[in-house]
Amino acid sequence: MQLLNQNKLDKGLVELEIEVEAKELTEFIDDTIQTIIKEEKFSGFRQGKATVEMVRKKYSEMDLLQKSLEKIITVTYYEILMKEKLLSVGQPEIQVIKMIPGNPFVYKAKVALLPTVKIADLTQIKIVKEPIKVENEHQEKILKELQMARSQEKIVEREAKKSDKVMLDIEMSINKVPLDGGQTKNTAIMLGDDFFLPGLDKEIIGLKKNDQKEFTLTYPQDYHDKKLANKKVDFKVKVNEIYEMTLPEINDEFAKSLGKFNNLAELKKQLAENLQQEAEAKQNQDLENEMFDKLIQVSNFGEIPEVLIENEKDVMLKEMESFIQQQGMKFEDYLTHLQKDKAGLKKGLESQALKRLKVSLIIREIVKQQDIQVTDEELQKEIDKILEHNTDQAVKEQVADERYKSYLRNALTSKKALDYLKDKVIK
């Protein structure tokens, strides 16, 4: 067996021309004959008792070669990959070039290769981690939300005023074109709260049930939805109901009513700690994203095969579908809301899929360069941690499975590589 030729093609593909000598073919055919003897019945003989001569009489050399073909290609193809140190992605496309009994067998295998990556000098990349300080206003906002959650409400027949909850039908448009997702029914708006949109509550105050009103508001320049940021949007609203809200006073008794606090000071301390942890988690995620953005910009990647990109988009689509279902929604309804089908949604994932692949290639290269490994002790420690918080029998069976252990080892290895990168880049 030998590699006759290796041609690099477009889109990360390579074509390998492989020759298998006649002597090697004989060994594969002999194995095939033994399989036929074990599996087939021959007249006058019990299964497994036929002779080699009987098999050769029933099947021609070409028949036996064809029956051996799958194993010949599978074994020799992967041996060539190992010999040439080629890392393939997906299944090869096979083309038989020469197949004549008693002669060398020649075939071509077209396959995608795992892209190479040359990572830039990490000492040239520096990201500064700024100290985090949670403002008191964030804590006050959470307190207000807790207060609202425990408020009492009653329908009133009067003009809406500050602190009321108003149920609105809303129609939004820009230049008389309806805004995608901007048509809602019975949306709750808290007057005096700019959470929905600054200035909206001022347009509603003074309206009564069944009143309708049209007005225009400009979205803030830093609005989270960039399609609306700094845009003038026309509103048409109808008041369906007005609720007067009675809010509990925020004091020690209020804190006790939440079930696990002795006083307001304890509640505020816990809120501060939670907000700090959330802010730190968000900062870490943002810093990781910034780090990989910079690494991707200054690193050199080999051509990434289409099959890899398509596979990654499929994974992302499944993740998205699973997340939507966990929220209690149907994925089909989500697609209808977006006015897209699966194919259209998948097409829009191209750039994200490409970035995720490049991140994984960087992680893989760091693991290789630094010879990062996970010991059996580290693996067991992680398994013990999982079992500490999950006593369900199904979980115990899962972590005992060798495939899951392999997955967990890979995840821990990637985490070590990520920690190495962060230690070198983020200061």
GROMACS .gro file of C-alpha atoms in nm:
model
  427
    1MET     CA    1   0.000   0.000   0.000
    2GLN     CA    2   0.132   0.343  -0.096
    3LEU     CA    3   0.023   0.699  -0.159
    4LEU     CA    4   0.074   0.761  -0.530
    5ASN     CA    5  -0.032   1.125  -0.531
    6GLN     CA    6  -0.167   1.400  -0.310
    7ASN     CA    7  -0.342   1.700  -0.466
    8LYS     CA    8  -0.465   2.002  -0.271
    9LEU     CA    9  -0.803   2.122  -0.392
   10ASP     CA   10  -1.016   2.427  -0.313
   11LYS     CA   11  -1.216   2.476   0.009
   12GLY     CA   12  -0.977   2.278   0.231
   13LEU     CA   13  -1.011   1.955   0.034
   14VAL     CA   14  -0.733   1.714  -0.063
   15GLU     CA   15  -0.740   1.425  -0.312
   16LEU     CA   16  -0.536   1.117  -0.224
   17GLU     CA   17  -0.452   0.854  -0.488
   18ILE     CA   18  -0.384   0.525  -0.309
   19GLU     CA   19  -0.252   0.196  -0.446
   20VAL     CA   20  -0.299  -0.138  -0.270
   21GLU     CA   21  -0.068  -0.416  -0.387
   22ALA     CA   22  -0.208  -0.748  -0.513
   23LYS     CA   23  -0.048  -0.936  -0.223
   24GLU     CA   24  -0.234  -0.716   0.030
   25LEU     CA   25  -0.558  -0.769  -0.161
   26THR     CA   26  -0.517  -1.145  -0.121
   27GLU     CA   27  -0.517  -1.106   0.259
   28PHE     CA   28  -0.841  -0.904   0.250
   29ILE     CA   29  -1.005  -1.156   0.015
   30ASP     CA   30  -0.903  -1.445   0.243
   31ASP     CA   31  -1.076  -1.265   0.535
   32THR     CA   32  -1.386  -1.220   0.317
   33ILE     CA   33  -1.392  -1.592   0.234
   34GLN     CA   34  -1.381  -1.681   0.604
   35THR     CA   35  -1.671  -1.440   0.669
   36ILE     CA   36  -1.874  -1.604   0.391
   37ILE     CA   37  -1.808  -1.950   0.539
   38LYS     CA   38  -1.933  -1.833   0.881
   39GLU     CA   39  -2.241  -1.648   0.758
   40GLU     CA   40  -2.369  -1.837   0.451
   41LYS     CA   41  -2.526  -2.182   0.417
   42PHE     CA   42  -2.400  -2.420   0.148
   43SER     CA   43  -2.603  -2.718   0.028
   44GLY     CA   44  -2.514  -3.032   0.218
   45PHE     CA   45  -2.309  -2.854   0.484
   46ARG     CA   46  -2.393  -2.703   0.819
   47GLN     CA   47  -2.337  -2.329   0.844
   48GLY     CA   48  -1.967  -2.260   0.907
   49LYS     CA   49  -1.852  -2.599   0.772
   50ALA     CA   50  -1.809  -2.513   0.402
   51THR     CA   51  -1.460  -2.514   0.246
   52VAL     CA   52  -1.258  -2.238   0.083
   53GLU     CA   53  -1.281  -2.424  -0.249
   54MET     CA   54  -1.662  -2.422  -0.230
   55VAL     CA   55  -1.664  -2.047  -0.177
   56ARG     CA   56  -1.426  -1.989  -0.467
   57LYS     CA   57  -1.643  -2.210  -0.686
   58LYS     CA   58  -1.954  -2.006  -0.600
   59TYR     CA   59  -1.790  -1.662  -0.628
   60SER     CA   60  -1.554  -1.531  -0.895
   61GLU     CA   61  -1.235  -1.340  -0.808
   62MET     CA   62  -1.410  -1.016  -0.907
   63ASP     CA   63  -1.707  -1.102  -0.682
   64LEU     CA   64  -1.473  -1.162  -0.387
   65LEU     CA   65  -1.281  -0.843  -0.460
   66GLN     CA   66  -1.603  -0.640  -0.468
   67LYS     CA   67  -1.720  -0.798  -0.141
   68SER     CA   68  -1.384  -0.702   0.015
   69LEU     CA   69  -1.389  -0.349  -0.123
   70GLU     CA   70  -1.536  -0.167   0.180
   71LYS     CA   71  -1.283  -0.316   0.421
   72ILE     CA   72  -0.991  -0.262   0.179
   73ILE     CA   73  -1.072   0.108   0.144
   74THR     CA   74  -1.151   0.164   0.513
   75VAL     CA   75  -0.829   0.004   0.638
   76THR     CA   76  -0.589   0.143   0.378
   77TYR     CA   77  -0.740   0.492   0.378
   78TYR     CA   78  -0.694   0.538   0.755
   79GLU     CA   79  -0.347   0.382   0.745
   80ILE     CA   80  -0.245   0.640   0.482
   81LEU     CA   81  -0.391   0.922   0.695
   82MET     CA   82  -0.186   0.805   0.994
   83LYS     CA   83   0.129   0.754   0.789
   84GLU     CA   84   0.105   1.099   0.630
   85LYS     CA   85  -0.012   1.261   0.956
   86LEU     CA   86  -0.326   1.399   0.794
   87LEU     CA   87  -0.626   1.494   1.011
   88SER     CA   88  -0.944   1.442   0.811
   89VAL     CA   89  -1.293   1.581   0.868
   90GLY     CA   90  -1.602   1.381   0.775
   91GLN     CA   91  -1.624   1.087   0.536
   92PRO     CA   92  -1.415   1.065   0.216
   93GLU     CA   93  -1.556   1.067  -0.135
   94ILE     CA   94  -1.422   0.750  -0.303
   95GLN     CA   95  -1.353   0.695  -0.674
   96VAL     CA   96  -1.227   0.355  -0.794
   97ILE     CA   97  -0.956   0.397  -1.060
   98LYS     CA   98  -0.836   0.042  -1.120
   99MET     CA   99  -0.989  -0.285  -0.998
  100ILE     CA  100  -0.871  -0.600  -1.182
  101PRO     CA  101  -0.823  -0.933  -1.003
  102GLY     CA  102  -0.456  -1.019  -0.963
  103ASN     CA  103  -0.349  -0.657  -1.012
  104PRO     CA  104  -0.288  -0.364  -0.774
  105PHE     CA  105  -0.607  -0.185  -0.670
  106VAL     CA  106  -0.604   0.194  -0.716
  107TYR     CA  107  -0.858   0.444  -0.585
  108LYS     CA  108  -0.889   0.814  -0.508
  109ALA     CA  109  -1.020   0.957  -0.181
  110LYS     CA  110  -1.134   1.318  -0.173
  111VAL     CA  111  -1.156   1.443   0.184
  112ALA     CA  112  -1.162   1.764   0.389
  113LEU     CA  113  -0.865   1.822   0.618
  114LEU     CA  114  -0.870   1.985   0.959
  115PRO     CA  115  -0.735   2.337   0.901
  116THR     CA  116  -0.398   2.440   1.036
  117VAL     CA  117  -0.361   2.750   1.253
  118LYS     CA  118  -0.056   2.958   1.336
  119ILE     CA  119  -0.123   3.151   1.654
  120ALA     CA  120   0.032   3.494   1.694
  121ASP     CA  121   0.284   3.576   1.966
  122LEU     CA  122   0.068   3.598   2.279
  123THR     CA  123   0.302   3.852   2.439
  124GLN     CA  124   0.194   4.101   2.172
  125ILE     CA  125  -0.172   4.085   2.282
  126LYS     CA  126  -0.278   4.254   2.604
  127ILE     CA  127  -0.630   4.305   2.736
  128VAL     CA  128  -0.684   4.509   3.050
  129LYS     CA  129  -0.930   4.383   3.311
  130GLU     CA  130  -1.086   4.686   3.481
  131PRO     CA  131  -1.212   4.673   3.842
  132ILE     CA  132  -1.588   4.622   3.874
  133LYS     CA  133  -1.802   4.840   4.093
  134VAL     CA  134  -2.175   4.773   4.114
  135GLU     CA  135  -2.368   5.099   4.148
  136ASN     CA  136  -2.633   5.142   4.417
  137GLU     CA  137  -2.891   5.224   4.150
  138HIS     CA  138  -2.867   4.863   4.024
  139GLN     CA  139  -2.946   4.737   4.371
  140GLU     CA  140  -3.235   4.980   4.401
  141LYS     CA  141  -3.373   4.863   4.068
  142ILE     CA  142  -3.379   4.501   4.190
  143LEU     CA  143  -3.546   4.610   4.515
  144LYS     CA  144  -3.809   4.793   4.313
  145GLU     CA  145  -3.872   4.483   4.100
  146LEU     CA  146  -3.913   4.272   4.417
  147GLN     CA  147  -4.150   4.536   4.552
  148MET     CA  148  -4.355   4.528   4.231
  149ALA     CA  149  -4.369   4.148   4.243
  150ARG     CA  150  -4.539   4.171   4.583
  151SER     CA  151  -4.767   4.459   4.500
  152GLN     CA  152  -5.145   4.444   4.504
  153GLU     CA  153  -5.344   4.578   4.213
  154LYS     CA  154  -5.703   4.673   4.137
  155ILE     CA  155  -5.878   4.795   3.824
  156VAL     CA  156  -5.973   5.163   3.838
  157GLU     CA  157  -6.201   5.373   3.616
  158ARG     CA  158  -6.005   5.698   3.595
  159GLU     CA  159  -5.720   5.865   3.412
  160ALA     CA  160  -5.389   5.685   3.422
  161LYS     CA  161  -5.135   5.838   3.653
  162LYS     CA  162  -4.781   5.775   3.767
  163SER     CA  163  -4.729   5.439   3.946
  164ASP     CA  164  -5.025   5.278   3.764
  165LYS     CA  165  -4.995   4.967   3.550
  166VAL     CA  166  -5.158   5.012   3.210
  167MET     CA  167  -5.244   4.736   2.963
  168LEU     CA  168  -5.187   4.862   2.608
  169ASP     CA  169  -5.230   4.749   2.249
  170ILE     CA  170  -4.929   4.891   2.067
  171GLU     CA  171  -4.860   4.939   1.696
  172MET     CA  172  -4.514   5.067   1.603
  173SER     CA  173  -4.392   5.182   1.262
  174ILE     CA  174  -4.112   5.375   1.094
  175ASN     CA  175  -4.206   5.592   0.796
  176LYS     CA  176  -4.548   5.421   0.792
  177VAL     CA  177  -4.387   5.075   0.762
  178PRO     CA  178  -4.493   4.839   1.047
  179LEU     CA  179  -4.200   4.749   1.269
  180ASP     CA  180  -4.112   4.379   1.283
  181GLY     CA  181  -4.214   4.259   1.629
  182GLY     CA  182  -4.361   4.598   1.713
  183GLN     CA  183  -4.728   4.495   1.708
  184THR     CA  184  -4.838   4.371   2.051
  185LYS     CA  185  -5.162   4.318   2.242
  186ASN     CA  186  -5.220   4.376   2.614
  187THR     CA  187  -4.864   4.481   2.693
  188ALA     CA  188  -4.814   4.584   3.057
  189ILE     CA  189  -4.647   4.925   3.102
  190MET     CA  190  -4.554   5.064   3.443
  191LEU     CA  191  -4.600   5.441   3.439
  192GLY     CA  192  -4.307   5.626   3.588
  193ASP     CA  193  -4.068   5.348   3.481
  194ASP     CA  194  -3.847   5.404   3.177
  195PHE     CA  195  -3.766   5.033   3.140
  196PHE     CA  196  -3.966   4.993   2.816
  197LEU     CA  197  -3.872   5.325   2.654
  198PRO     CA  198  -3.790   5.665   2.804
  199GLY     CA  199  -4.078   5.907   2.749
  200LEU     CA  200  -4.345   5.646   2.675
  201ASP     CA  201  -4.512   5.670   3.016
  202LYS     CA  202  -4.548   6.049   2.980
  203GLU     CA  203  -4.758   5.994   2.666
  204ILE     CA  204  -4.986   5.751   2.852
  205ILE     CA  205  -5.044   5.950   3.172
  206GLY     CA  206  -5.387   6.115   3.153
  207LEU     CA  207  -5.545   5.858   2.921
  208LYS     CA  208  -5.852   5.656   3.019
  209LYS     CA  209  -5.973   5.306   2.933
  210ASN     CA  210  -6.042   5.268   2.557
  211ASP     CA  211  -5.859   5.593   2.478
  212GLN     CA  212  -5.637   5.585   2.170
  213LYS     CA  213  -5.339   5.804   2.093
  214GLU     CA  214  -5.074   5.848   1.824
  215PHE     CA  215  -4.729   5.998   1.889
  216THR     CA  216  -4.363   5.975   1.790
  217LEU     CA  217  -4.066   5.889   2.015
  218THR     CA  218  -3.694   5.878   1.941
  219TYR     CA  219  -3.511   5.574   2.074
  220PRO     CA  220  -3.191   5.641   2.275
  221GLN     CA  221  -2.865   5.638   2.081
  222ASP     CA  222  -2.730   5.360   2.306
  223TYR     CA  223  -3.045   5.145   2.283
  224HIS     CA  224  -2.960   4.771   2.295
  225ASP     CA  225  -3.141   4.697   1.966
  226LYS     CA  226  -2.915   4.869   1.712
  227LYS     CA  227  -3.192   4.864   1.448
  228LEU     CA  228  -3.390   5.106   1.667
  229ALA     CA  229  -3.109   5.310   1.822
  230ASN     CA  230  -3.154   5.685   1.753
  231LYS     CA  231  -3.457   5.611   1.528
  232LYS     CA  232  -3.787   5.801   1.531
  233VAL     CA  233  -4.068   5.550   1.580
  234ASP     CA  234  -4.439   5.622   1.536
  235PHE     CA  235  -4.668   5.475   1.803
  236LYS     CA  236  -5.038   5.406   1.798
  237VAL     CA  237  -5.171   5.287   2.136
  238LYS     CA  238  -5.504   5.185   2.284
  239VAL     CA  239  -5.565   5.162   2.660
  240ASN     CA  240  -5.734   4.834   2.757
  241GLU     CA  241  -5.720   4.856   3.136
  242ILE     CA  242  -5.575   5.067   3.417
  243TYR     CA  243  -5.456   4.915   3.744
  244GLU     CA  244  -5.384   5.106   4.062
  245MET     CA  245  -5.084   4.952   4.237
  246THR     CA  246  -5.043   4.929   4.614
  247LEU     CA  247  -4.677   4.869   4.692
  248PRO     CA  248  -4.541   4.726   5.018
  249GLU     CA  249  -4.294   4.944   5.205
  250ILE     CA  250  -3.932   4.836   5.166
  251ASN     CA  251  -3.823   4.768   5.524
  252ASP     CA  252  -3.722   4.484   5.757
  253GLU     CA  253  -4.067   4.326   5.737
  254PHE     CA  254  -4.050   4.330   5.358
  255ALA     CA  255  -3.711   4.155   5.371
  256LYS     CA  256  -3.850   3.891   5.609
  257SER     CA  257  -4.142   3.827   5.373
  258LEU     CA  258  -3.893   3.699   5.114
  259GLY     CA  259  -3.828   3.402   5.341
  260LYS     CA  260  -3.457   3.391   5.417
  261PHE     CA  261  -3.358   3.734   5.547
  262ASN     CA  262  -3.378   3.868   5.901
  263ASN     CA  263  -3.372   4.233   5.799
  264LEU     CA  264  -3.333   4.474   5.509
  265ALA     CA  265  -2.957   4.500   5.557
  266GLU     CA  266  -2.915   4.125   5.493
  267LEU     CA  267  -3.129   4.150   5.180
  268LYS     CA  268  -2.925   4.441   5.044
  269LYS     CA  269  -2.599   4.260   5.120
  270GLN     CA  270  -2.715   3.951   4.930
  271LEU     CA  271  -2.832   4.163   4.636
  272ALA     CA  272  -2.495   4.339   4.625
  273GLU     CA  273  -2.312   4.004   4.622
  274ASN     CA  274  -2.539   3.865   4.349
  275LEU     CA  275  -2.497   4.175   4.133
  276GLN     CA  276  -2.119   4.163   4.181
  277GLN     CA  277  -2.107   3.798   4.074
  278GLU     CA  278  -2.327   3.867   3.771
  279ALA     CA  279  -2.112   4.166   3.671
  280GLU     CA  280  -1.792   3.960   3.705
  281ALA     CA  281  -1.938   3.673   3.501
  282LYS     CA  282  -2.042   3.916   3.226
  283GLN     CA  283  -1.701   4.085   3.234
  284ASN     CA  284  -1.524   3.747   3.204
  285GLN     CA  285  -1.740   3.655   2.904
  286ASP     CA  286  -1.678   3.994   2.740
  287LEU     CA  287  -1.303   3.965   2.800
  288GLU     CA  288  -1.297   3.613   2.650
  289ASN     CA  289  -1.482   3.738   2.343
  290GLU     CA  290  -1.242   4.031   2.306
  291MET     CA  291  -0.943   3.798   2.350
  292PHE     CA  292  -1.058   3.557   2.080
  293ASP     CA  293  -1.154   3.842   1.845
  294LYS     CA  294  -0.796   3.971   1.868
  295LEU     CA  295  -0.643   3.625   1.841
  296ILE     CA  296  -0.849   3.549   1.531
  297GLN     CA  297  -0.743   3.878   1.371
  298VAL     CA  298  -0.369   3.818   1.415
  299SER     CA  299  -0.357   3.438   1.368
  300ASN     CA  300  -0.324   3.261   1.032
  301PHE     CA  301  -0.577   2.989   0.949
  302GLY     CA  302  -0.568   2.730   0.675
  303GLU     CA  303  -0.871   2.710   0.449
  304ILE     CA  304  -1.172   2.591   0.647
  305PRO     CA  305  -1.371   2.318   0.464
  306GLU     CA  306  -1.736   2.379   0.384
  307VAL     CA  307  -1.829   2.052   0.555
  308LEU     CA  308  -1.692   2.186   0.885
  309ILE     CA  309  -1.886   2.512   0.852
  310GLU     CA  310  -2.207   2.330   0.762
  311ASN     CA  311  -2.167   2.088   1.054
  312GLU     CA  312  -2.111   2.378   1.295
  313LYS     CA  313  -2.422   2.556   1.168
  314ASP     CA  314  -2.621   2.235   1.223
  315VAL     CA  315  -2.491   2.216   1.582
  316MET     CA  316  -2.583   2.580   1.645
  317LEU     CA  317  -2.929   2.526   1.500
  318LYS     CA  318  -2.988   2.228   1.731
  319GLU     CA  319  -2.863   2.428   2.031
  320MET     CA  320  -3.102   2.710   1.942
  321GLU     CA  321  -3.394   2.471   1.900
  322SER     CA  322  -3.320   2.305   2.235
  323PHE     CA  323  -3.299   2.642   2.411
  324ILE     CA  324  -3.631   2.760   2.264
  325GLN     CA  325  -3.801   2.437   2.373
  326GLN     CA  326  -3.658   2.472   2.725
  327GLN     CA  327  -3.830   2.811   2.743
  328GLY     CA  328  -4.161   2.635   2.683
  329MET     CA  329  -4.197   2.755   2.324
  330LYS     CA  330  -4.230   2.571   1.995
  331PHE     CA  331  -3.941   2.617   1.755
  332GLU     CA  332  -4.188   2.643   1.466
  333ASP     CA  333  -4.356   2.941   1.637
  334TYR     CA  334  -4.016   3.102   1.688
  335LEU     CA  335  -3.939   3.063   1.317
  336THR     CA  336  -4.279   3.211   1.229
  337HIS     CA  337  -4.205   3.511   1.451
  338LEU     CA  338  -3.874   3.562   1.268
  339GLN     CA  339  -4.049   3.507   0.934
  340LYS     CA  340  -3.785   3.249   0.842
  341ASP     CA  341  -3.758   2.876   0.783
  342LYS     CA  342  -3.479   2.653   0.914
  343ALA     CA  343  -3.276   2.693   0.596
  344GLY     CA  344  -3.295   3.073   0.615
  345LEU     CA  345  -3.202   3.076   0.983
  346LYS     CA  346  -2.912   2.838   0.920
  347LYS     CA  347  -2.781   3.056   0.639
  348GLY     CA  348  -2.759   3.351   0.875
  349LEU     CA  349  -2.535   3.156   1.114
  350GLU     CA  350  -2.238   3.151   0.874
  351SER     CA  351  -2.020   3.416   1.041
  352GLN     CA  352  -2.092   3.289   1.395
  353ALA     CA  353  -2.013   2.932   1.289
  354LEU     CA  354  -1.686   3.043   1.132
  355LYS     CA  355  -1.584   3.227   1.450
  356ARG     CA  356  -1.670   2.927   1.671
  357LEU     CA  357  -1.461   2.701   1.449
  358LYS     CA  358  -1.164   2.937   1.464
  359VAL     CA  359  -1.191   2.955   1.842
  360SER     CA  360  -1.192   2.574   1.864
  361LEU     CA  361  -0.890   2.556   1.631
  362ILE     CA  362  -0.701   2.801   1.852
  363ILE     CA  363  -0.788   2.600   2.164
  364ARG     CA  364  -0.681   2.278   1.994
  365GLU     CA  365  -0.349   2.430   1.888
  366ILE     CA  366  -0.279   2.558   2.240
  367VAL     CA  367  -0.348   2.209   2.379
  368LYS     CA  368  -0.101   2.067   2.128
  369GLN     CA  369   0.170   2.333   2.179
  370GLN     CA  370   0.157   2.325   2.558
  371ASP     CA  371   0.098   1.949   2.579
  372ILE     CA  372  -0.205   2.013   2.801
  373GLN     CA  373  -0.347   1.698   2.958
  374VAL     CA  374  -0.605   1.604   3.217
  375THR     CA  375  -0.496   1.345   3.472
  376ASP     CA  376  -0.718   1.061   3.591
  377GLU     CA  377  -0.724   1.227   3.934
  378GLU     CA  378  -0.851   1.555   3.785
  379LEU     CA  379  -1.115   1.370   3.587
  380GLN     CA  380  -1.236   1.180   3.895
  381LYS     CA  381  -1.246   1.503   4.098
  382GLU     CA  382  -1.479   1.655   3.836
  383ILE     CA  383  -1.698   1.343   3.837
  384ASP     CA  384  -1.718   1.355   4.218
  385LYS     CA  385  -1.824   1.719   4.196
  386ILE     CA  386  -2.104   1.627   3.954
  387LEU     CA  387  -2.224   1.342   4.175
  388GLU     CA  388  -2.212   1.567   4.481
  389HIS     CA  389  -2.491   1.781   4.334
  390ASN     CA  390  -2.674   1.506   4.142
  391THR     CA  391  -2.779   1.189   4.321
  392ASP     CA  392  -3.013   1.071   4.044
  393GLN     CA  393  -2.941   0.716   3.924
  394ALA     CA  394  -2.947   0.827   3.558
  395VAL     CA  395  -2.668   1.076   3.630
  396LYS     CA  396  -2.461   0.807   3.804
  397GLU     CA  397  -2.496   0.581   3.502
  398GLN     CA  398  -2.406   0.865   3.267
  399VAL     CA  399  -2.079   0.961   3.441
  400ALA     CA  400  -1.980   0.593   3.455
  401ASP     CA  401  -2.002   0.567   3.075
  402GLU     CA  402  -1.661   0.576   2.904
  403ARG     CA  403  -1.793   0.797   2.623
  404TYR     CA  404  -1.908   1.056   2.875
  405LYS     CA  405  -1.572   1.037   3.052
  406SER     CA  406  -1.402   1.103   2.719
  407TYR     CA  407  -1.630   1.402   2.658
  408LEU     CA  408  -1.561   1.533   3.009
  409ARG     CA  409  -1.185   1.490   2.967
  410ASN     CA  410  -1.196   1.688   2.641
  411ALA     CA  411  -1.401   1.963   2.807
  412LEU     CA  412  -1.154   1.988   3.096
  413THR     CA  413  -0.862   1.995   2.853
  414SER     CA  414  -1.022   2.283   2.662
  415LYS     CA  415  -1.082   2.469   2.988
  416LYS     CA  416  -0.715   2.434   3.079
  417ALA     CA  417  -0.619   2.576   2.740
  418LEU     CA  418  -0.863   2.864   2.786
  419ASP     CA  419  -0.721   2.939   3.133
  420TYR     CA  420  -0.370   2.936   2.985
  421LEU     CA  421  -0.470   3.191   2.719
  422LYS     CA  422  -0.645   3.417   2.969
  423ASP     CA  423  -0.345   3.408   3.199
  424LYS     CA  424  -0.117   3.517   2.913
  425VAL     CA  425  -0.341   3.780   2.755
  426ILE     CA  426  -0.576   3.930   3.016
  427LYS     CA  427  -0.408   4.142   3.281
   0.00000   0.00000   0.00000
